[in-house]
Short mmCIF file of C-alpha atoms in Angstrom, two decimals:
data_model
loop_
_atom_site.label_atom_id
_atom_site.label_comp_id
_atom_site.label_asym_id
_atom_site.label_seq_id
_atom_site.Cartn_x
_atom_site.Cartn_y
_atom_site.Cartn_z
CA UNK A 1 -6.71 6.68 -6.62
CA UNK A 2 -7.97 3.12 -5.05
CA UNK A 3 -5.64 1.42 -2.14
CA UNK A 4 -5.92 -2.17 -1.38
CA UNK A 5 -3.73 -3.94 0.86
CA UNK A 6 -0.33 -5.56 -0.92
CA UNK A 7 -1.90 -9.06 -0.42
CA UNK A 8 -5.62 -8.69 -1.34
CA UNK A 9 -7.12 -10.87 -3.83
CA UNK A 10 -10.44 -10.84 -5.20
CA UNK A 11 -11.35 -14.17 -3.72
CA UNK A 12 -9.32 -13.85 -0.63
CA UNK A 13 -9.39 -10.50 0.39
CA UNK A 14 -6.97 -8.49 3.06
CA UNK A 15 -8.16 -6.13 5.07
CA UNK A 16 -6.12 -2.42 5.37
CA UNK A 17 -5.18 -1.80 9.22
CA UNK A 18 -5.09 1.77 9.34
CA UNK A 19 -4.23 4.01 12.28
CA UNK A 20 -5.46 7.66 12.59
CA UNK A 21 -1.82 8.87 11.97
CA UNK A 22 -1.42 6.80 8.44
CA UNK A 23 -5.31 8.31 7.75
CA UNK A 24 -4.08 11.55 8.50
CA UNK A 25 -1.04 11.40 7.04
CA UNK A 26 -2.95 10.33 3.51
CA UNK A 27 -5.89 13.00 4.49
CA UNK A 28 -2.73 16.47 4.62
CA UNK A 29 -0.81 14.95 1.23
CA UNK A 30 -0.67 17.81 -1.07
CA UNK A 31 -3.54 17.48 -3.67
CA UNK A 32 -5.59 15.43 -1.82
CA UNK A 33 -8.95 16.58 -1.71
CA UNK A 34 -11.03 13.49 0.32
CA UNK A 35 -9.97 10.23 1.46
CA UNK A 36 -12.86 7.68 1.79
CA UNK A 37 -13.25 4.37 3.61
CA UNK A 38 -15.23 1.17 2.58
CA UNK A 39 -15.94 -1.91 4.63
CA UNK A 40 -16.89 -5.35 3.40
CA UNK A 41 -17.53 -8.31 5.35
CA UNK A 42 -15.09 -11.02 4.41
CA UNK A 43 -16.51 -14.39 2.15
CA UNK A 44 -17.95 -16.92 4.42
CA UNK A 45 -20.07 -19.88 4.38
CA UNK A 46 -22.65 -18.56 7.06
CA UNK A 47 -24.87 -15.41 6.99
CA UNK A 48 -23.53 -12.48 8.93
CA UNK A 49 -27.33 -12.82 10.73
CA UNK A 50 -31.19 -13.20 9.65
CA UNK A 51 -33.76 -10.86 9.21
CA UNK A 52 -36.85 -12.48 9.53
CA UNK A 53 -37.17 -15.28 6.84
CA UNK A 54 -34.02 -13.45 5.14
CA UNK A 55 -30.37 -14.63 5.61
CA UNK A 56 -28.41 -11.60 4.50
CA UNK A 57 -24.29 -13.13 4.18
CA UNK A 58 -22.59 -9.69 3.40
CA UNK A 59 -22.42 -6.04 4.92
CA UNK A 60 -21.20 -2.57 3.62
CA UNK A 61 -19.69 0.06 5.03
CA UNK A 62 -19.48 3.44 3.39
CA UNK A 63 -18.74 7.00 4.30
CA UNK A 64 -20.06 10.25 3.18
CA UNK A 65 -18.01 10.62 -0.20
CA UNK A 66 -18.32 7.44 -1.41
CA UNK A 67 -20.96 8.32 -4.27
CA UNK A 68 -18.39 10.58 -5.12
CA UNK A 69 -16.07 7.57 -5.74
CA UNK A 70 -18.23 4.88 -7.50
CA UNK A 71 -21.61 6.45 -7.84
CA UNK A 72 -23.37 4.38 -5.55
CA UNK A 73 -26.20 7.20 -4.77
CA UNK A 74 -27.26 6.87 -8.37
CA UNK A 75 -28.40 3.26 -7.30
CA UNK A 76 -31.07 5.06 -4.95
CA UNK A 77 -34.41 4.61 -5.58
CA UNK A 78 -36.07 6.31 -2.55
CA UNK A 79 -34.03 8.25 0.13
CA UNK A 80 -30.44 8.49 1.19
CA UNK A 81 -27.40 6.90 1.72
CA UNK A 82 -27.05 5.64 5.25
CA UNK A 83 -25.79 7.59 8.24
CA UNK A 84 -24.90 6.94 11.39
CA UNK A 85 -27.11 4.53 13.29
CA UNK A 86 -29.07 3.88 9.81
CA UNK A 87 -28.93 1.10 6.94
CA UNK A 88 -29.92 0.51 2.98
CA UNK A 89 -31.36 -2.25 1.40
CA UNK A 90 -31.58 -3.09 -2.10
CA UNK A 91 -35.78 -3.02 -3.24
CA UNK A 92 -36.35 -6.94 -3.27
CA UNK A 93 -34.90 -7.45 0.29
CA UNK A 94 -37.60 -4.63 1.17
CA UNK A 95 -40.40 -5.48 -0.61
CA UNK A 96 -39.61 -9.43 0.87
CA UNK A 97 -39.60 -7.98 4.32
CA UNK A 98 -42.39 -5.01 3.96
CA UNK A 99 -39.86 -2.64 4.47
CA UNK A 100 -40.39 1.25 4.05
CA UNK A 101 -38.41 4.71 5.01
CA UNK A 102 -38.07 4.99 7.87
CA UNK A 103 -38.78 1.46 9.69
CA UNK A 104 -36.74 0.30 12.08
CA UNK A 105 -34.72 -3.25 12.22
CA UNK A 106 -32.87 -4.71 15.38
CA UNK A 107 -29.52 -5.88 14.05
CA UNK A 108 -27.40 -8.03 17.51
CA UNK A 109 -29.02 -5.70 19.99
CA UNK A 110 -28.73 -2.28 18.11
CA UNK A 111 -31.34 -0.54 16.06
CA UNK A 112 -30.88 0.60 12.89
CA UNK A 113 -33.32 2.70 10.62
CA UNK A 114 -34.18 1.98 6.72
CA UNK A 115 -32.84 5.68 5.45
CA UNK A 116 -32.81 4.41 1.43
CA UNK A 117 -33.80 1.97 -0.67
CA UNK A 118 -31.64 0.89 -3.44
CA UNK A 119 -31.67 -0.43 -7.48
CA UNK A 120 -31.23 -4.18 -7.52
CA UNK A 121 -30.02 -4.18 -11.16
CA UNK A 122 -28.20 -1.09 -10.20
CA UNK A 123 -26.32 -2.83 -7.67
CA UNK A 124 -25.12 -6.07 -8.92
CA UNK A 125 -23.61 -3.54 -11.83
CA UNK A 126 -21.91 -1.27 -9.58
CA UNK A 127 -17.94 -1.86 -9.60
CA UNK A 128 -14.85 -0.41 -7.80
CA UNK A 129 -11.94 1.18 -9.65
CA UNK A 130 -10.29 -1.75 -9.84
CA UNK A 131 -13.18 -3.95 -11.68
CA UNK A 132 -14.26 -5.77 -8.81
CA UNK A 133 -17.78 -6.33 -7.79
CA UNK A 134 -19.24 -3.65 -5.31
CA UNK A 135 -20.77 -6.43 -3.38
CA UNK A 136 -19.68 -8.46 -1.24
CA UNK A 137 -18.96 -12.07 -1.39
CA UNK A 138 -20.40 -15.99 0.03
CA UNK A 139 -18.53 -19.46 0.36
CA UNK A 140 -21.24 -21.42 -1.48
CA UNK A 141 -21.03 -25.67 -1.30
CA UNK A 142 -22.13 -26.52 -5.00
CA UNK A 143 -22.40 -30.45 -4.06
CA UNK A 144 -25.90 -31.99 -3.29
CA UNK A 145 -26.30 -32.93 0.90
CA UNK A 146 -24.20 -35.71 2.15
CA UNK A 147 -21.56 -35.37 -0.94
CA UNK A 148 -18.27 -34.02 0.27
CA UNK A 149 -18.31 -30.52 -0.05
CA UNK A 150 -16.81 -28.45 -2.51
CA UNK A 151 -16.72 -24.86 -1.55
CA UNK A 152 -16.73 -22.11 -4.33
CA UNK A 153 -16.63 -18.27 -3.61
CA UNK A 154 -19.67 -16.20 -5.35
CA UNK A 155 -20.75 -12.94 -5.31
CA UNK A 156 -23.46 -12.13 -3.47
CA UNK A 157 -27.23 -11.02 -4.58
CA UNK A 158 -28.03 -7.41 -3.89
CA UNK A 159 -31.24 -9.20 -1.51
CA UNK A 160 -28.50 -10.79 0.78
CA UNK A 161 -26.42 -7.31 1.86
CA UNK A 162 -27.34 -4.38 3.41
CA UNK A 163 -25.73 -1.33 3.82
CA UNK A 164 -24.67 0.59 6.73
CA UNK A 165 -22.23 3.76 7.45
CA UNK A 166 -19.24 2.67 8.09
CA UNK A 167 -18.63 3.40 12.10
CA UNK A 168 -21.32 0.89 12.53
CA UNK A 169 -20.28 -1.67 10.71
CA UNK A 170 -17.05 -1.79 11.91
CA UNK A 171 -18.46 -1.60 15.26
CA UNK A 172 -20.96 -4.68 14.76
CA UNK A 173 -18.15 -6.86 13.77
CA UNK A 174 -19.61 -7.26 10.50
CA UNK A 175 -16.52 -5.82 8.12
CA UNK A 176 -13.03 -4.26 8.19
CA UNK A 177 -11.55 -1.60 6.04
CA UNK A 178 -11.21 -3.35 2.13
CA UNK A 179 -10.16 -0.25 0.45
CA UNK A 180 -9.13 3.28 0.51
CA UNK A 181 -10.38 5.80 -2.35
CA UNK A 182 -9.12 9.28 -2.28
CA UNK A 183 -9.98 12.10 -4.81
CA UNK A 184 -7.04 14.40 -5.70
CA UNK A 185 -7.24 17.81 -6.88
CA UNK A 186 -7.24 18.04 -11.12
CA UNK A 187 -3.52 19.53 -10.81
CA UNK A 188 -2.13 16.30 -9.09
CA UNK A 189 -0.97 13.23 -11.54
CA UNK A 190 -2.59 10.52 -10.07
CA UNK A 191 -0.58 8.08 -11.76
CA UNK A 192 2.71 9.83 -9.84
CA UNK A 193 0.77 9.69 -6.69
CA UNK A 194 -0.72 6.28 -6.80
CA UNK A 195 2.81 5.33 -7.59
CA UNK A 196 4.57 6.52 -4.58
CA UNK A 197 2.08 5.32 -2.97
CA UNK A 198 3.22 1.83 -3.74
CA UNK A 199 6.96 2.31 -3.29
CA UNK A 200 6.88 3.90 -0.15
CA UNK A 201 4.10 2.06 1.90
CA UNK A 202 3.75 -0.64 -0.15
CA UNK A 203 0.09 -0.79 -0.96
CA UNK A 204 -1.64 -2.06 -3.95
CA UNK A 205 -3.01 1.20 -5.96
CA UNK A 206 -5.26 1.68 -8.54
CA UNK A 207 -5.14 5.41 -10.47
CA UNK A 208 -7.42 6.80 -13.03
CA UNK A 209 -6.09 9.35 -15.27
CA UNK A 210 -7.23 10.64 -18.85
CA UNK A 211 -4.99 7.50 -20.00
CA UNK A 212 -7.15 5.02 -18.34
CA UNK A 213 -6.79 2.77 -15.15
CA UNK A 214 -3.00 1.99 -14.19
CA UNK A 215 -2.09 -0.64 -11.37
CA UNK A 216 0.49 -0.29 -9.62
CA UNK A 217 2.46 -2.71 -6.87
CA UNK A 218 5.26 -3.73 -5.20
CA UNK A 219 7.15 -6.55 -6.39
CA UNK A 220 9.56 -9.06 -4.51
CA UNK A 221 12.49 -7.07 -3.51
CA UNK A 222 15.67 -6.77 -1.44
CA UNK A 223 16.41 -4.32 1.37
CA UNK A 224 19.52 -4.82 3.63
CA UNK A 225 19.94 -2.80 6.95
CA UNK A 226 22.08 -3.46 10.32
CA UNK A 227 24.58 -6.39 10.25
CA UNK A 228 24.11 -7.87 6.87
CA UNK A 229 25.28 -4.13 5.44
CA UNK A 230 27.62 -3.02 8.56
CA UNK A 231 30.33 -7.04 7.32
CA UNK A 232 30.60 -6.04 3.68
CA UNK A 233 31.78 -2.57 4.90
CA UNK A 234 34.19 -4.16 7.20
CA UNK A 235 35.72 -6.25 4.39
CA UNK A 236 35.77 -2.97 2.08
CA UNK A 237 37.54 -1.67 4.76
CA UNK A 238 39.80 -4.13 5.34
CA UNK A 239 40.45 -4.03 1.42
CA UNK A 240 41.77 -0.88 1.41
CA UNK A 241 43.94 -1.26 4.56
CA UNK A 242 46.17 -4.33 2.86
CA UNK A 243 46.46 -1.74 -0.13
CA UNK A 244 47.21 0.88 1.71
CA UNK A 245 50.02 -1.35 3.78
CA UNK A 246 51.35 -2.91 1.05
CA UNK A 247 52.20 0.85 -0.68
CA UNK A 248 53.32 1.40 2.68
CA UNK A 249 55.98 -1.32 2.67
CA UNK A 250 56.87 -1.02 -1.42
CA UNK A 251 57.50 2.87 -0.47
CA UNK A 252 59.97 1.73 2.94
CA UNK A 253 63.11 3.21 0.65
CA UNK A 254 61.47 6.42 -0.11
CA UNK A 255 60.51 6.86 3.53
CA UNK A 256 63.94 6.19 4.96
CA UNK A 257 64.81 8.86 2.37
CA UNK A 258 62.59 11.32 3.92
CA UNK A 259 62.62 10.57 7.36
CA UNK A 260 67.13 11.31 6.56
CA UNK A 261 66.43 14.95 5.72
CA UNK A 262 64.73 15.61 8.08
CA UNK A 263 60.86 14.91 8.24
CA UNK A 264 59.77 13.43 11.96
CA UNK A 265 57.01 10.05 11.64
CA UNK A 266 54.15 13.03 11.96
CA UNK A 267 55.20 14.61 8.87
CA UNK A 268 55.72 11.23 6.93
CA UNK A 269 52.52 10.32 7.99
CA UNK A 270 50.55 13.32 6.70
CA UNK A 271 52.09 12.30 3.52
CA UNK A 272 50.41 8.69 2.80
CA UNK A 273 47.11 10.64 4.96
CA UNK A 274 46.67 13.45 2.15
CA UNK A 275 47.59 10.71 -0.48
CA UNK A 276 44.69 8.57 0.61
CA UNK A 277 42.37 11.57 1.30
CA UNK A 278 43.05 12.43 -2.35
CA UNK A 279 42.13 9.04 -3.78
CA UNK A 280 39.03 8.95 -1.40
CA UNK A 281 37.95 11.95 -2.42
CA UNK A 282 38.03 11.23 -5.97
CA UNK A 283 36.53 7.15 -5.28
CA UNK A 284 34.03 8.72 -3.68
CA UNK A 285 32.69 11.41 -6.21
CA UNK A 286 33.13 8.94 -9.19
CA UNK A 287 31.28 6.06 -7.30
CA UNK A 288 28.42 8.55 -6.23
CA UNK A 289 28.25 9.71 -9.66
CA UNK A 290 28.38 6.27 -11.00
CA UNK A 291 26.13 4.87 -8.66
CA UNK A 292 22.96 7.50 -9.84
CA UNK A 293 23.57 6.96 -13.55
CA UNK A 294 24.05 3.02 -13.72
CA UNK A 295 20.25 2.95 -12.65
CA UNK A 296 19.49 4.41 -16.25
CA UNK A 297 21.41 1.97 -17.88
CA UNK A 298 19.73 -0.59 -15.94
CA UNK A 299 16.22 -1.30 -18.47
CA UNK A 300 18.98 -1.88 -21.17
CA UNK A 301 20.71 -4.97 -19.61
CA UNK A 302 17.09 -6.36 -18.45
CA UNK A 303 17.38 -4.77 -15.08
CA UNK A 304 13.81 -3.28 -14.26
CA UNK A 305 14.20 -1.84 -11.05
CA UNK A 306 13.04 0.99 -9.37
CA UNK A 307 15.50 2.96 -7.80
CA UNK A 308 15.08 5.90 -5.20
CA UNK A 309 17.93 8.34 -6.36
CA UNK A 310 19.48 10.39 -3.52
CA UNK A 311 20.45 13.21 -5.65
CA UNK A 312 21.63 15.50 -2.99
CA UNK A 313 24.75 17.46 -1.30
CA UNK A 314 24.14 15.20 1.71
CA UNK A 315 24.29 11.98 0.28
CA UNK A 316 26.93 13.10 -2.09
CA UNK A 317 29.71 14.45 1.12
CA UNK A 318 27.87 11.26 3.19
CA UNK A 319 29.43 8.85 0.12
CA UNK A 320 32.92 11.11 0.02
CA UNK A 321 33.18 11.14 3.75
CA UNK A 322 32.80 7.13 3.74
CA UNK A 323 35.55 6.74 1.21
CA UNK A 324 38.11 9.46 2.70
CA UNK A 325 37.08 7.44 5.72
CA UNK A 326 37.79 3.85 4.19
#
């Protein structure tokens, strides 16, 4: 399962702001097996810094399990993935600069090591599970010097990124968190998963199942809490208290009738209290009921919605206790 943030876009991307509790929360979900991190400097119409003759405009961040995720490591010609305090290059930015295992490079003060050199075909192929291209992307002016410019967002060439682990990157300045990818145990339906992953935190999500790829996201919605929710109740209330007056005064004959033989106010009172408990009771329980099955009938009238059904004895005494209440 991929995350992206709920705004990203491939040509204007949003960066995930994750704290250790929402990783950790992800990283003890049943079924999940790894969660991995990948940074990407955002598009931009100067280089990140130069190497020599080299401008390189984009950086990487990875962790440990991302070959796991999009098979990056089979893009290695010679050594490793980067660790900490070490970077890859793709084999024309290497051979352009001399580079070999195990050289050294001095990136804004800190010095990182070449620990791998990588396929150049290999990666301008590479994509994440949501299509995209692995690498990341330049603001490029396409109009001639001293034409206005006109700025167009390109992907860019394996020669003009480098990769580093991810704690350095981040560190650097160069990139911020662009996606999440976490592996789930076989037993777990990723689809499911990826899917509450959406509803509950909102996130973009892409799952892949033996059915294929499904996206998932949030769409526009409503949600209603504190004063806009507390006035309708009020006027529900309210409702119910003209009803309940009006039977009140329709009924004045009956009580006069009752209070002759011998019932005292208390007693009369109890009367219209059961009454009402009764009918609360019974609004309640049919309006829970009806409120959990009108969702199903929903896709029939054109009504896509998702609905969070709270199918328990809490909610259901919670909806009889408001009505009794009412």
């Amino acid at each position: 399962v991929m995350i992206r943030a709920a705004d990203w876009k491939q040509d204007s991307p949003t960066y995930l702001v994750l704290t250790e509790p929402e990783l950790q929360w992800l990283r003890v979900q049943q079924g999940v097996e790894t969660v991995v991190r990948k940074a990407m400097s955002p598009p931009s119409t100067s280089p990140l810094f130069r190497i020599e003759e080299k401008w390189i405009f984009g950086a990487i961040g990875i962790e440990p399990g991302e070959t796991v995720i999009t098979g990056i490591g089979s893009t290695l010609i010679e050594g490793k993935l980067p660790g900490l305090g070490e970077f890859a290059a793709s084999r024309l930015l290497c051979e352009t600069l001399s580079l070999k295992i195990g050289d050294s490079l001095t990136v804004k003060t800190v010095s990182l090591m070449l620990s791998g050199i990588l396929d150049d075909t290999g990666l301008r192929g590479l994509r994440d599970l949501d299509d995209s291209n692995y690498l990341p992307q330049k603001v490029v002016n396409m109009n001639p010097p001293g034409d206005p410019p006109f700025y167009v967002v390109q992907t860019c060439e394996p020669e003009e990124v480098i990769v580093l682990d991810i704690v350095s990157c981040m560190k650097m300045g160069f990139a911020s968190v662009s996606r999440l990818a976490l592996k789930l145990q076989p037993s777990l339906a990723a689809d499911a998963f990826a899917e509450r992953l959406s509803l509950d935190r909102g996130y973009q999500t892409w799952s892949d199942s033996d059915k294929g790829i499904k996206y998932t996201s949030l769409s526009t919605f409503l949600e209603g809490k504190g004063l806009p929710l507390v006035i309708p109740w009020v006027i529900v209330v309210l409702n119910v208290v003209v009803t309940m007056l009006n039977s009140l005064y329709e009924r004045r004959r009956e009580i006069n009738i009752l209070s002759a033989v011998g019932l005292n106010p208390k007693e009369i009172a109890s009367i219209f209290v059961a009454e009402a408990s009764i009918i609360g009771f019974i609004g309640g329980g049919v309006g829970y009921l009806a409120g959990i099955t009108l969702y199903r009938v929903m896709p029939a009238l054109g009504l896509a919605m998702d609905v969070h059904m709270k199918v328990s004895v809490f909610w259901s005494i919670a909806s009889i206790g408001i009505a009794v209440s009412a």
